[in-house]
Amino acid sequence: RSTSVAHLAGAMGIPSWLLLNEPFDPRWEQGDGASRWYPNTRMLRKPAIQDWSGIIQTIRKEIAARSLVNVAASHERHS
């Protein structure tokens, strides 16, 4: 249940998705969406017991919507 990687990614400003198992986790805000502490972290909660498929589909769509040009440009700046 550790979310240390999510905290690290958030602190570094790395876009990430946090899949939360519980309807309420005191370490994270309620609801889905961006964290007020880590604006690049998208929090997603399962709607029902063992129902991860909807969350995975959402993440797939969001990743597919990202521009590959921006990713390539970022890699060029850091090379």
Short mmCIF file of C-alpha atoms in Angstrom, two decimals:
data_model
loop_
_atom_site.label_atom_id
_atom_site.label_comp_id
_atom_site.label_asym_id
_atom_site.label_seq_id
_atom_site.Cartn_x
_atom_site.Cartn_y
_atom_site.Cartn_z
CA ARG A 1 0.00 0.00 0.00
CA SER A 2 2.97 2.28 -0.28
CA THR A 3 2.52 5.35 -2.40
CA SER A 4 6.13 6.52 -2.11
CA VAL A 5 6.71 6.27 -5.87
CA ALA A 6 3.62 8.42 -6.49
CA HIS A 7 4.87 11.01 -3.99
CA LEU A 8 8.32 11.03 -5.62
CA ALA A 9 6.89 11.40 -9.15
CA GLY A 10 4.56 14.14 -7.93
CA ALA A 11 7.34 16.03 -6.19
CA MET A 12 9.45 15.82 -9.35
CA GLY A 13 6.56 17.09 -11.50
CA ILE A 14 6.43 13.89 -13.54
CA PRO A 15 2.98 13.24 -15.04
CA SER A 16 1.59 10.10 -13.44
CA TRP A 17 -1.56 8.19 -12.63
CA LEU A 18 -2.27 6.91 -9.13
CA LEU A 19 -4.63 3.95 -8.94
CA LEU A 20 -6.32 3.93 -5.55
CA ASN A 21 -7.95 0.79 -4.22
CA GLU A 22 -9.97 2.38 -1.43
CA PRO A 23 -12.83 4.87 -1.79
CA PHE A 24 -11.06 7.07 0.74
CA ASP A 25 -7.38 7.04 1.51
CA PRO A 26 -6.36 9.68 4.08
CA ARG A 27 -3.07 10.25 2.25
CA TRP A 28 -4.92 11.41 -0.85
CA GLU A 29 -7.87 13.69 -1.45
CA GLN A 30 -11.37 12.45 -2.12
CA GLY A 31 -12.64 12.07 -5.67
CA ASP A 32 -10.83 11.55 -8.93
CA GLY A 33 -8.71 14.13 -10.64
CA ALA A 34 -5.57 16.11 -9.99
CA SER A 35 -4.00 16.34 -6.57
CA ARG A 36 -3.73 19.82 -5.09
CA TRP A 37 -0.22 18.88 -3.90
CA TYR A 38 0.89 17.30 -7.16
CA PRO A 39 -0.92 18.85 -10.14
CA ASN A 40 0.70 16.39 -12.58
CA THR A 41 -0.66 13.38 -10.66
CA ARG A 42 -4.06 12.08 -11.72
CA MET A 43 -5.84 10.09 -9.00
CA LEU A 44 -8.23 7.34 -10.06
CA ARG A 45 -10.32 5.17 -7.74
CA LYS A 46 -11.96 1.85 -8.57
CA PRO A 47 -15.72 2.20 -8.89
CA ALA A 48 -16.40 -1.31 -7.55
CA ILE A 49 -14.61 -4.22 -5.91
CA GLN A 50 -12.01 -5.74 -8.28
CA ASP A 51 -13.12 -3.46 -11.13
CA TRP A 52 -9.83 -2.13 -12.46
CA SER A 53 -10.78 -2.37 -16.14
CA GLY A 54 -12.47 1.03 -16.32
CA ILE A 55 -9.52 2.77 -14.71
CA ILE A 56 -7.04 1.01 -17.00
CA GLN A 57 -9.09 2.04 -20.06
CA THR A 58 -9.09 5.66 -18.87
CA ILE A 59 -5.32 5.64 -18.45
CA ARG A 60 -4.82 4.04 -21.87
CA LYS A 61 -6.92 6.77 -23.50
CA GLU A 62 -5.09 9.54 -21.67
CA ILE A 63 -1.69 8.16 -22.59
CA ALA A 64 -2.74 7.74 -26.23
CA ALA A 65 -3.93 11.36 -26.29
CA ARG A 66 -0.52 12.69 -25.26
CA SER A 67 1.53 14.13 -28.04
CA LEU A 68 4.55 12.06 -29.06
CA VAL A 69 6.09 15.26 -30.37
CA ASN A 70 6.22 16.68 -26.83
CA VAL A 71 7.80 13.49 -25.52
CA ALA A 72 10.41 13.52 -28.29
CA ALA A 73 11.18 17.20 -27.69
CA SER A 74 11.63 16.56 -23.99
CA HIS A 75 14.07 13.73 -24.68
CA GLU A 76 16.05 15.94 -27.09
CA ARG A 77 16.37 18.70 -24.46
CA HIS A 78 17.75 16.23 -21.94
CA SER A 79 20.16 14.48 -24.30
#
